[in-house]
Coordinates of C-alpha atoms (C1' of nucleotides) in Angstrom, one line a residue:
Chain D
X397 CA 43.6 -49.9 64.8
X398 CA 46.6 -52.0 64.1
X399 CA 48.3 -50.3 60.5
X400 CA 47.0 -53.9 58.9
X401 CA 43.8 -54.6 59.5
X402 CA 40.8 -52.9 58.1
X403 CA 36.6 -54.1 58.2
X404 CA 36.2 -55.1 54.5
X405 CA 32.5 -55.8 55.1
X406 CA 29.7 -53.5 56.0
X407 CA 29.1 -56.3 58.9
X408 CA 32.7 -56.5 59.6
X409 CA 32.5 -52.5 59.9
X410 CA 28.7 -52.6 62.3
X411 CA 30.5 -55.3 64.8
X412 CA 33.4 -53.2 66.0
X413 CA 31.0 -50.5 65.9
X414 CA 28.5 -52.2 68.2
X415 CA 31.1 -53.9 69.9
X416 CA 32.9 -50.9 70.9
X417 CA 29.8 -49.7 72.1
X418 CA 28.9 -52.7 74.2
X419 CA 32.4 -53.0 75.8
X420 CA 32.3 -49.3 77.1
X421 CA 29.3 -50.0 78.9
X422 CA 30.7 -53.3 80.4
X423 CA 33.6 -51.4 81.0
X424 CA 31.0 -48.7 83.4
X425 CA 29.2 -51.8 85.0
X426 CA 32.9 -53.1 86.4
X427 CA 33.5 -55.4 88.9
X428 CA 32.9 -55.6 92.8
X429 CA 36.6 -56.0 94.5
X430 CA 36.8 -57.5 98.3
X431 CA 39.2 -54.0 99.1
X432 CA 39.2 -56.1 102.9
X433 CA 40.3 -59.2 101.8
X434 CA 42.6 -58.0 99.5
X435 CA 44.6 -56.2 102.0
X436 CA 44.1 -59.2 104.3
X437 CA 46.0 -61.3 101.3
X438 CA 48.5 -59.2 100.9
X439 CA 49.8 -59.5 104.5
X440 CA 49.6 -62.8 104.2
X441 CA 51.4 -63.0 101.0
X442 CA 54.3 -60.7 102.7
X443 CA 54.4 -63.1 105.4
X444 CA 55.1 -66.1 103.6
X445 CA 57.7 -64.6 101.2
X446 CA 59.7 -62.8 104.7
X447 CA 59.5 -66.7 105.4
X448 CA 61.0 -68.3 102.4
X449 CA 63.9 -65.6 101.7
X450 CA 64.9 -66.2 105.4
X451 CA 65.3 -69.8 104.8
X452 CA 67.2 -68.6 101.5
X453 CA 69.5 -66.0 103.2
X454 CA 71.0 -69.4 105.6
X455 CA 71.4 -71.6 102.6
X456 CA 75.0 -72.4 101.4
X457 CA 73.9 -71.5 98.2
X458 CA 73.2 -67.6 99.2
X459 CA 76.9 -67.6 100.7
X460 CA 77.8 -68.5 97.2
X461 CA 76.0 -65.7 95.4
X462 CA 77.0 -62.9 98.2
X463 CA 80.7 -64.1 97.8
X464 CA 80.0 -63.5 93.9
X465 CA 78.3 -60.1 93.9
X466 CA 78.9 -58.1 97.5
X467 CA 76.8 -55.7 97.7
X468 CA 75.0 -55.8 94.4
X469 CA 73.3 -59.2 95.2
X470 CA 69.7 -59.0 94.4
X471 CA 67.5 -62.1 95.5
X472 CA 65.3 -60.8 92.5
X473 CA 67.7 -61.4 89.7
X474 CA 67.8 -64.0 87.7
X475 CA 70.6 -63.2 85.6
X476 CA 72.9 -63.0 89.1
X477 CA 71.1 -66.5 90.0
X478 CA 71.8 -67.6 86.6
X479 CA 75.4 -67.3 86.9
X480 CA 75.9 -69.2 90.3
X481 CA 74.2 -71.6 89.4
X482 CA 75.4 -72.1 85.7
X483 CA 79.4 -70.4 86.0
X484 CA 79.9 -70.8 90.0
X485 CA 78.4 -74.3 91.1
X486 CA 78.3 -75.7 87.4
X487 CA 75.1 -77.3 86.8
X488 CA 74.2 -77.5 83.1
X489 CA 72.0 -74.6 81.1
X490 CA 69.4 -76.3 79.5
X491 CA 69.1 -73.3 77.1
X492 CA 70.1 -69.9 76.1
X493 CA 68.1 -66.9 75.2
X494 CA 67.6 -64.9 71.6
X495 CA 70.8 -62.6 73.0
X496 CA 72.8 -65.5 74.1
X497 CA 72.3 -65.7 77.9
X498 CA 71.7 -68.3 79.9
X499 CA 67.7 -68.9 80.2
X500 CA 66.5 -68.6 83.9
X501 CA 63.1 -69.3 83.7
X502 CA 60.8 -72.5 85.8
X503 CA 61.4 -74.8 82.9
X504 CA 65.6 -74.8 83.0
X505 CA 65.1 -74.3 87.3
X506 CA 63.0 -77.3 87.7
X507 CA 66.2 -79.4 86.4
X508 CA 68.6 -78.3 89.2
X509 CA 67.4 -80.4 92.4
X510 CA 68.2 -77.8 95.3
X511 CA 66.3 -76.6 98.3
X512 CA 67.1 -73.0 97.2
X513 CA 66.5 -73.8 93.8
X514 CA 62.9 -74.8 95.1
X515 CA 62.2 -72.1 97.2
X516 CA 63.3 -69.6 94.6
X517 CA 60.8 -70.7 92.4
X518 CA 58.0 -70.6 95.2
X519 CA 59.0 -66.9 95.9
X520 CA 58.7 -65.5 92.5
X521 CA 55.3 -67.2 92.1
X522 CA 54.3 -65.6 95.4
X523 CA 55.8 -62.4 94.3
X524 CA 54.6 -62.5 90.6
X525 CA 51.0 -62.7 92.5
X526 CA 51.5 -60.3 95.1
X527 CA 52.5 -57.4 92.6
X528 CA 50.3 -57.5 89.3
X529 CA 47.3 -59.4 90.4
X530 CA 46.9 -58.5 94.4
X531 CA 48.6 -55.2 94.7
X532 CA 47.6 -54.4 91.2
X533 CA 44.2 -55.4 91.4
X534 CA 43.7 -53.2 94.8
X535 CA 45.7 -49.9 92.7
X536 CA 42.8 -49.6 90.1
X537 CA 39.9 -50.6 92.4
X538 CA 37.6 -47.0 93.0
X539 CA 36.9 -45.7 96.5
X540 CA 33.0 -47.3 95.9
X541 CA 35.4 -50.7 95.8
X542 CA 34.9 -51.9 91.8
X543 CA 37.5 -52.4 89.4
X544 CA 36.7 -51.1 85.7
X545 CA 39.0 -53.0 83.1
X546 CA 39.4 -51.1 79.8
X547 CA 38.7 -53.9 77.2
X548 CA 40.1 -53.0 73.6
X549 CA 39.0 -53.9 70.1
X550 CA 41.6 -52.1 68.3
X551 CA 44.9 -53.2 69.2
X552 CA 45.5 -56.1 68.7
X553 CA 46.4 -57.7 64.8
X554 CA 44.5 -61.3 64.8
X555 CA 41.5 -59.1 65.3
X556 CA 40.8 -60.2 69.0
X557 CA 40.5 -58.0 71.8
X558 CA 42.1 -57.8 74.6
X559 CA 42.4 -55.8 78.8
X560 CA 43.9 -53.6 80.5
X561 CA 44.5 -51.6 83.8
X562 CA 43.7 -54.1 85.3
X563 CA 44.0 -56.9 82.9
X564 CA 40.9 -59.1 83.1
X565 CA 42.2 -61.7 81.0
X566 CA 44.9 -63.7 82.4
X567 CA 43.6 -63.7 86.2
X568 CA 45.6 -66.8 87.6
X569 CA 43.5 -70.2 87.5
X570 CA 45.6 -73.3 86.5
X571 CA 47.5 -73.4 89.9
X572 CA 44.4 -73.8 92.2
X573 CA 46.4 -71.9 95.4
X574 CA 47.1 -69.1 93.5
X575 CA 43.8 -69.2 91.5
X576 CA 42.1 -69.3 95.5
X577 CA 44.0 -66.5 96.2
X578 CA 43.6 -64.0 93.7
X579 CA 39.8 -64.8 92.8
X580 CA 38.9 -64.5 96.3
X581 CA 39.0 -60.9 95.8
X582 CA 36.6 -60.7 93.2
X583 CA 32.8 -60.8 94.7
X584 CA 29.2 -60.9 93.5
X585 CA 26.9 -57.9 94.1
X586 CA 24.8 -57.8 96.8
X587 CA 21.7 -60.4 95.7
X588 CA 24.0 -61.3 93.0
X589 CA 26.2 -64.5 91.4
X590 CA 28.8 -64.5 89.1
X591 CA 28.4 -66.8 85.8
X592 CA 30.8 -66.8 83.0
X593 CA 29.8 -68.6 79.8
X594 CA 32.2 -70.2 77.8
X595 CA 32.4 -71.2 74.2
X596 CA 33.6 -74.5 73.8
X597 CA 36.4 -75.7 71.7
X598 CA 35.7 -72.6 70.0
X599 CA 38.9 -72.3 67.9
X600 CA 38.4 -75.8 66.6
X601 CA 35.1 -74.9 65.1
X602 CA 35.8 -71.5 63.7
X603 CA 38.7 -73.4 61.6
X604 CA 36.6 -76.0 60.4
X605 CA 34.5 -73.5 58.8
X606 CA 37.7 -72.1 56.9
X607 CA 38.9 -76.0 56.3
X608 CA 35.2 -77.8 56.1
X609 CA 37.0 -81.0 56.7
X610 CA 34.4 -83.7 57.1
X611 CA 36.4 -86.0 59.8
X612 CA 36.6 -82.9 61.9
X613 CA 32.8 -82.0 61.2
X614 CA 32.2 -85.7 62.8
X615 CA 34.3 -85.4 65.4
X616 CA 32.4 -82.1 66.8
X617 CA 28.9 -83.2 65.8
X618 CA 29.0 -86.5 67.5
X619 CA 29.0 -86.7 71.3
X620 CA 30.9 -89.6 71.2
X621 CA 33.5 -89.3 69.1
X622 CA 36.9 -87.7 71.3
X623 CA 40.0 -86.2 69.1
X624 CA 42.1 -85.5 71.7
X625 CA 41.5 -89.1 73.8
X626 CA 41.5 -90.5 69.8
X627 CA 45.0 -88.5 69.1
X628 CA 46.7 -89.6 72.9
X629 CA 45.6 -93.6 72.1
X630 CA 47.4 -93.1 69.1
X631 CA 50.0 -91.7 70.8
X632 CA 51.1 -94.1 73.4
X633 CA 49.6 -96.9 71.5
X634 CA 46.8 -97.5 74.3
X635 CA 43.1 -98.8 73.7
X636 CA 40.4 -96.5 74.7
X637 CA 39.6 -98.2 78.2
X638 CA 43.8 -97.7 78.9
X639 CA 43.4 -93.8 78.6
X640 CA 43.1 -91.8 82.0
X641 CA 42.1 -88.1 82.5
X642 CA 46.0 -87.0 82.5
X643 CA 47.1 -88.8 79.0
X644 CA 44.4 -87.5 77.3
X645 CA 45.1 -84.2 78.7
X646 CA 48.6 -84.8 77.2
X647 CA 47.2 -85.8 74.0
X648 CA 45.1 -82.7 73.9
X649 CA 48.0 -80.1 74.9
X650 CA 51.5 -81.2 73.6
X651 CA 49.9 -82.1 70.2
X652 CA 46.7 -81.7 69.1
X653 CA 46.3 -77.6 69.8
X654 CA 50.2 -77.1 69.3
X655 CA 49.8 -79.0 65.7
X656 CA 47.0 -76.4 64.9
X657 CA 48.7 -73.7 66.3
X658 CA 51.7 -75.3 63.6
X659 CA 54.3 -77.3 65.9
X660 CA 55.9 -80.1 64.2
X661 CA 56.4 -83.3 65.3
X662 CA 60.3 -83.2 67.3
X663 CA 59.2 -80.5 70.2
X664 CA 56.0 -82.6 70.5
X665 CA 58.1 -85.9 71.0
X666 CA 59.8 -83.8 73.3
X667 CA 57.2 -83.1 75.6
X668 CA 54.9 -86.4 75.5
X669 CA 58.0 -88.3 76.0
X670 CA 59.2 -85.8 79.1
X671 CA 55.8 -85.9 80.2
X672 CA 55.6 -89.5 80.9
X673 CA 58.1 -89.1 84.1
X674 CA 57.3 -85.6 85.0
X675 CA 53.5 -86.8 85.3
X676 CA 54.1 -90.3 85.8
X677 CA 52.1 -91.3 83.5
X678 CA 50.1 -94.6 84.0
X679 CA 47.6 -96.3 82.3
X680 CA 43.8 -97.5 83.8
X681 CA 45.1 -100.6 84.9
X682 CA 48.0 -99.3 86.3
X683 CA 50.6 -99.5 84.1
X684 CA 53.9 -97.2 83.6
X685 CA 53.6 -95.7 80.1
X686 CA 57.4 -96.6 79.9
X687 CA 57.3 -100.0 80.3
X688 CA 53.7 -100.7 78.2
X689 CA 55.7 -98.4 75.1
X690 CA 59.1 -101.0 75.7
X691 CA 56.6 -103.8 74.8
X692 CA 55.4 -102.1 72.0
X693 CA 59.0 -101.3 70.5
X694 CA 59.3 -98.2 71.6
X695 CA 61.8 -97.5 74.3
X696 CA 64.0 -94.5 73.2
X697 CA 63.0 -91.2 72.5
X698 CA 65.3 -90.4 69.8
X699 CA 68.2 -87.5 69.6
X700 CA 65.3 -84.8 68.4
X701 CA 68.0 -83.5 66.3
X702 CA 66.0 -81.2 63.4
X703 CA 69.1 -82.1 61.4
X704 CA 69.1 -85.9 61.2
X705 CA 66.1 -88.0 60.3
X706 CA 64.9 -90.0 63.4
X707 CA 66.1 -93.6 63.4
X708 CA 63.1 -96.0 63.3
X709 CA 62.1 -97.8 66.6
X710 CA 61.9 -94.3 68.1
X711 CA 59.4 -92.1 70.0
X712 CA 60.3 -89.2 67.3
X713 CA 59.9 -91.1 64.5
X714 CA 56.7 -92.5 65.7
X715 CA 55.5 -89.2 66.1
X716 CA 56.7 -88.3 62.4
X717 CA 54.2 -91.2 61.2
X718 CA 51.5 -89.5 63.5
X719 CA 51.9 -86.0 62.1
X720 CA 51.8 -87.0 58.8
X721 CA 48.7 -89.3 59.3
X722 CA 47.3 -86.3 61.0
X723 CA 47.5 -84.2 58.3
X724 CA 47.5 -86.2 55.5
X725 CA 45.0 -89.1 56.1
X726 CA 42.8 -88.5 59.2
X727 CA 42.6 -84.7 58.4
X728 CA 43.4 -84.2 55.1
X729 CA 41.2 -81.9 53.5
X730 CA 42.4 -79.3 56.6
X731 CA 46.1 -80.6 55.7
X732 CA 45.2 -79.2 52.4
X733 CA 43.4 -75.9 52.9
X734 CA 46.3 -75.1 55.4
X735 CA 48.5 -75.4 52.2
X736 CA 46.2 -73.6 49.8
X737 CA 45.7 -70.8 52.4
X738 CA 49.3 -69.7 52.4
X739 CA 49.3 -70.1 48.9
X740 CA 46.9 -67.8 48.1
X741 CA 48.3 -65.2 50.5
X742 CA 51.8 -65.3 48.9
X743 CA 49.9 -64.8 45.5
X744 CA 47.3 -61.9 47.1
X745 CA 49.5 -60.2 49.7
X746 CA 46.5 -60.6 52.3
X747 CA 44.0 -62.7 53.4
X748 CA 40.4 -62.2 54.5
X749 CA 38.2 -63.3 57.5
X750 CA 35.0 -65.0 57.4
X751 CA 33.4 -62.1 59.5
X752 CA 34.4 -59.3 57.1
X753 CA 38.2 -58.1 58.0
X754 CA 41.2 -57.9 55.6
X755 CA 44.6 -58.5 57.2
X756 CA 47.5 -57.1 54.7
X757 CA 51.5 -57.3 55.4
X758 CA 54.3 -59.5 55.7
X759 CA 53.7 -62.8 57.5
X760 CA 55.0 -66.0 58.5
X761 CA 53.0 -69.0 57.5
X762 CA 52.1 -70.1 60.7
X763 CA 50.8 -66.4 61.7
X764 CA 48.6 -66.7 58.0
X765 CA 46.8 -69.8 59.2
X766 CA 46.1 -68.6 63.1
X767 CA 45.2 -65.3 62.7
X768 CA 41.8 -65.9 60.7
X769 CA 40.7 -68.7 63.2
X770 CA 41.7 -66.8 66.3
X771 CA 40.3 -63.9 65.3
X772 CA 36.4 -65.0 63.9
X773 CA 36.4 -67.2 67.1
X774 CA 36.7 -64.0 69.2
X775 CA 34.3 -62.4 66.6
X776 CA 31.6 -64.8 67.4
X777 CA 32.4 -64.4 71.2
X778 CA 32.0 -60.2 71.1
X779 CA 28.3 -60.4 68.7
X780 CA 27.1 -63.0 71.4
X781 CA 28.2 -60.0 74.2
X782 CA 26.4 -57.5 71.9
X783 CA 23.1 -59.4 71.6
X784 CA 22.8 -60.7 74.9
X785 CA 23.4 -57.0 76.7
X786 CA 21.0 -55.8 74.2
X787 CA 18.7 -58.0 75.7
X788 CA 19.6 -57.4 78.9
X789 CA 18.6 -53.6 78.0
X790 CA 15.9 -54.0 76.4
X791 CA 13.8 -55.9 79.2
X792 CA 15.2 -54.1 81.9
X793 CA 17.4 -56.4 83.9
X794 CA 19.5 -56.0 86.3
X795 CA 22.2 -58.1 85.9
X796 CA 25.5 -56.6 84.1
X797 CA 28.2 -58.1 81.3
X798 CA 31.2 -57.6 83.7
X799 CA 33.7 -59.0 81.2
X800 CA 35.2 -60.6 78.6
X801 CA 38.0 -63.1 78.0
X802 CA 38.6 -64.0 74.3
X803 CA 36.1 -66.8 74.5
X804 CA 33.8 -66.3 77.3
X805 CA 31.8 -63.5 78.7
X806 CA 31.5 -62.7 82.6
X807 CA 28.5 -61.2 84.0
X808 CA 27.1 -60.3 87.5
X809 CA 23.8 -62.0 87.7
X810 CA 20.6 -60.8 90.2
X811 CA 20.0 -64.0 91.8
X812 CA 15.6 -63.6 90.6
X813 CA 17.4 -63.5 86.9
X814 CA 19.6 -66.2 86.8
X815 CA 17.8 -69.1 85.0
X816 CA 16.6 -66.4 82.6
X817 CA 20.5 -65.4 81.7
X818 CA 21.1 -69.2 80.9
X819 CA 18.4 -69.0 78.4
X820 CA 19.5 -66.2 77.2
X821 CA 22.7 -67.1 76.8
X822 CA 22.0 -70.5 75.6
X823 CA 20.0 -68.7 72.8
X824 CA 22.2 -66.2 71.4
X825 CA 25.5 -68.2 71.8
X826 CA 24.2 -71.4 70.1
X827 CA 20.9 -70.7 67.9
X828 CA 20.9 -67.2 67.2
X829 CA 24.7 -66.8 66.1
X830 CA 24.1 -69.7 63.0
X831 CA 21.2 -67.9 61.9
X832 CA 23.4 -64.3 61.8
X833 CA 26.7 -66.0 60.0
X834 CA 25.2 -69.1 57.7
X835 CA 28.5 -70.3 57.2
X836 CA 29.0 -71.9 60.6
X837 CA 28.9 -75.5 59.3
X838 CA 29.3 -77.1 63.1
X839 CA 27.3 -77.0 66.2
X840 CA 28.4 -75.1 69.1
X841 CA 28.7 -75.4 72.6
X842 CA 28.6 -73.2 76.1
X843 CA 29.3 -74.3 78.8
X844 CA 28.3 -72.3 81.9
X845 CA 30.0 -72.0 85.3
X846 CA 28.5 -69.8 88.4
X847 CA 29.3 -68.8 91.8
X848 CA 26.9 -69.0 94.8
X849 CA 24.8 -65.6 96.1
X850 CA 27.3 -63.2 97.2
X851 CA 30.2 -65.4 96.3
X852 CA 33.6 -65.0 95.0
X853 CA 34.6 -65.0 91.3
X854 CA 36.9 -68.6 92.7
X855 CA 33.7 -70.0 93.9
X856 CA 32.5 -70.7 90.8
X857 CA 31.0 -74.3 89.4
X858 CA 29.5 -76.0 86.8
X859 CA 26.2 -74.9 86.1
X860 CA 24.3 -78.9 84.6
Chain A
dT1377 C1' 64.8 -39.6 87.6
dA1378 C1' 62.7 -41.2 83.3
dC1379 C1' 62.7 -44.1 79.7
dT1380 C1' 63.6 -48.5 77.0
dT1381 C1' 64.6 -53.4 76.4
dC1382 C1' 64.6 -58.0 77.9
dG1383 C1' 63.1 -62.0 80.0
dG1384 C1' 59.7 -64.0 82.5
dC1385 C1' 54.9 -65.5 83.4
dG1386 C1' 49.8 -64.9 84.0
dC1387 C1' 45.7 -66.0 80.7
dC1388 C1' 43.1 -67.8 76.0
Chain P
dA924 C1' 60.4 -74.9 53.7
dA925 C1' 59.8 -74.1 58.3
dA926 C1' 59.1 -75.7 62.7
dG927 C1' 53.6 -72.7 68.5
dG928 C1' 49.4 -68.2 67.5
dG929 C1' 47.8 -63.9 70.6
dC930 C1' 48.0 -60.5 74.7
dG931 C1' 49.6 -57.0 79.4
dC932 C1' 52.4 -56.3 83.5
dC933 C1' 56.3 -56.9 86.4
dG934 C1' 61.3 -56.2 87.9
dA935 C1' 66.2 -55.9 86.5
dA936 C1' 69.5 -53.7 84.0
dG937 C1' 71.1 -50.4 80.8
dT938 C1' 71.0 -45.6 78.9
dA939 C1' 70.2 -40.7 78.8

DNA sequence: TACTTCGGCGCC
DNA sequence: AAAGGGCGCCGAAGTA
């Protein structure tokens, strides 16, 4: 266990119990690996990087950087590239590190408009997947060809779990090549399909039964009510017909979750505002977000300086007004319990969780109000894991819990069994959880996603 | 050679 | 008043 955390609850005490219990058999089911295809992608991967870093070695810009280090160079480091690019050829640093050096990571290399630049970027991606998901995947895979992540209940101080040796939780999937890749290599048994079952909006839900704010009870009780398209309208001053897939995307990622997660208002600015170029934002009808915010008075974004007040007429002091709508008008009982909360830790020393944990120690106020939500989200996730393999056991099944990641569980499913597991997991996840912990005061939600027979993990789709 | 720290990046 | 929460794994560079 982490030195701070401790069950407080007899319940608190039985989950970890259970849970540890249930993971160590998920943990002996593992996970069927591809061993061919893996090897196949991993050739192929070599290929294409041989390809890129000989298109690198004949760029002016790799003169550049052997002239500068001789026999040292190292494609591989970014503190050599860091300093021809920054010291030797002058571009700007966008930023600097905690120990002062010059930050070399996608964000600051995406600003410097080279071919080399480019293909840099495209090579460490390729290389990043190569080493800890392809060849690292293949390292812990048995000679029967299955992969056995350790998952852990004890590490980590928010009370969630987390994988190792391999990893299971942060498999690539936002970049749909690499996702392909990677995913490929993880296969159904025989007569089998993989279905993961995801909690939805989970975090959301477990804070509202901390905050019981009745705006947010509405938002996730009726279907038709949308924070995050709500939150993005509000944003770029759009009606709800104006709002496309992307902007609300925006709306739901560069302020919503980082204003629960406790962002402020000047690095959201930042990012809706960057994000109108970088994603060209338009709205339905096909207009630029630039020019439909100039003819609503807004066509700076403001110097996002934390020591001056923004001026008025700006994107950051728009957003100002927005943040303090959020959390003082459209959610302000939350606005308040988030003040309260941290109150009554600096008094108490600790706080408690809904599911039965004490965390004690020295913490920043943003860590006071994420750690009780992140943590009885995950608690919810791992009694659902518990139940439903207790089912599984008990009526003999055959299909397996394979995995877990934070808020969904991964299971390898015999094909004769596989409208059962949806009931099953439909049950457990949605009715039987509210009748275990009463004070869940919101619905919730799966949603379920499933490969075909004999498929890959990256096969996977909606289940309706 | 073995170990640690840092920065980076994959995921929720 | 402060100003994004949580992981694990990799390679580079420094140290012993």
């Amino acid at each position: 266990m982490t030195e701070n955390m401790k069950p407080i609850t007899d319940r608190g005490y039985k989950l970890l119990h259970n849970g540890a219990i249930a993971l160590s058999q998920v943990e002996a089911n593992g996970m069927r690996i591809d061993i061919d295809y893996l090897n196949r992608a991993i050739k192929n991967t070599e290929g294409r990087i041989n390809k890129l870093s000989t298109r690198m070695q004949n760029d002016e810009v790799f003169k550049t950087w052997k002239k500068l280090f001789g026999t040292k160079t190292n494609m591989s480091s970014r503190e050599q590239l860091g300093k021809v690019l920054f010291s030797e050829l002058g571009y700007d640093c966008p930023s600097h590190t905690k120990t002062g050096k010059p930050q070399v990571n996608e964000t600051a290399l995406n600003s410097i408009d080279l071919r080399f630049v480019k293909d840099y970027v495209q090579i460490e991606r390729l290389k990043k997947t190569r080493s800890t998901y392809l060849q690292g995947i293949l390292r812990e895979t048995t000679v029967n060809e299955f992969i056995h992540p350790v998952f852990n209940l004890h590490f980590v101080k928010t009370f969630r779990g987390s994988s190792d040796s391999p990893n299971f939780q942060n498999i690539p999937i936002r970049n749909p090549v690499i996702a392909k890749l990677v995913r490929r290599a993880f296969i159904a048994r025989l007569n089998y399909r993989i279905v993961e079952t995801d909690y939805s909006g989970v975090e959301i839900a477990g804070a509202t039964c901390y905050h019981k704010d009745p705006k947010m009870i509405a938002y996730i009780e009726n279907e038709k009510k949308d924070l995050h398209r709500d939150m993005a309208g509000q944003i770029y001053k759009l009606s709800k017909k104006q709002i496309t897939k992307e902007i609300r995307y925006c709306g739901k990622n560069m302020f919503v979750f980082p204003q629960f997660y406790g962002d402020y208002y000047l690095h959201c600015a930042k990012n809706l505002w960057d994000a109108i170029s970088q994603m060209k934002l338009k709205t339905t009808d096909g207009i630029k977000l630039f020019d439909h915010l100039k003819t609503k008075g807004i066509v700076k974004l403001g110097r996002c300086d934390p020591e001056q007040k923004p001026k008025e007429g700006t994107f950051e002091y728009h957003l100002k007004e927005i943040e303090d709508d959020f959390w003082n008008k459209r959610f302000k009982r939350y606005g308040k319990w988030r003040k309260d909360w941290w109150y009554e830790y600096l008094k108490k020393g600790y706080f408690d969780t809904l599911t039965g944990f004490r965390i004690e120690g020295v913490y920043k106020r943003n860590e006071v109000i994420n750690y009780p939500v992140q943590g009885t989200a995950f608690h919810w996730l791992l009694w659902s894991l518990i139940r439903i393999q207790k089912i599984l056991n008990k009526y003999k099944m055959k299909s397996l819990i394979v995995g877990q990641i934070h808020d969904s569980i991964v299971a390898d499913v015999h094909k004769k069994e596989f409208k059962n597991y949806i009931e099953i997991t439909q049950q457990v996840m949605t009715v039987d959880i509210r009748k275990h912990w009463k004070w869940i005061n919101v619905p919730l939600k799966i949603e379920t996603e499933a490969s075909p027979v004999h498929g890959s993990w990256y096969e996977k789709e909606k289940v309706v």
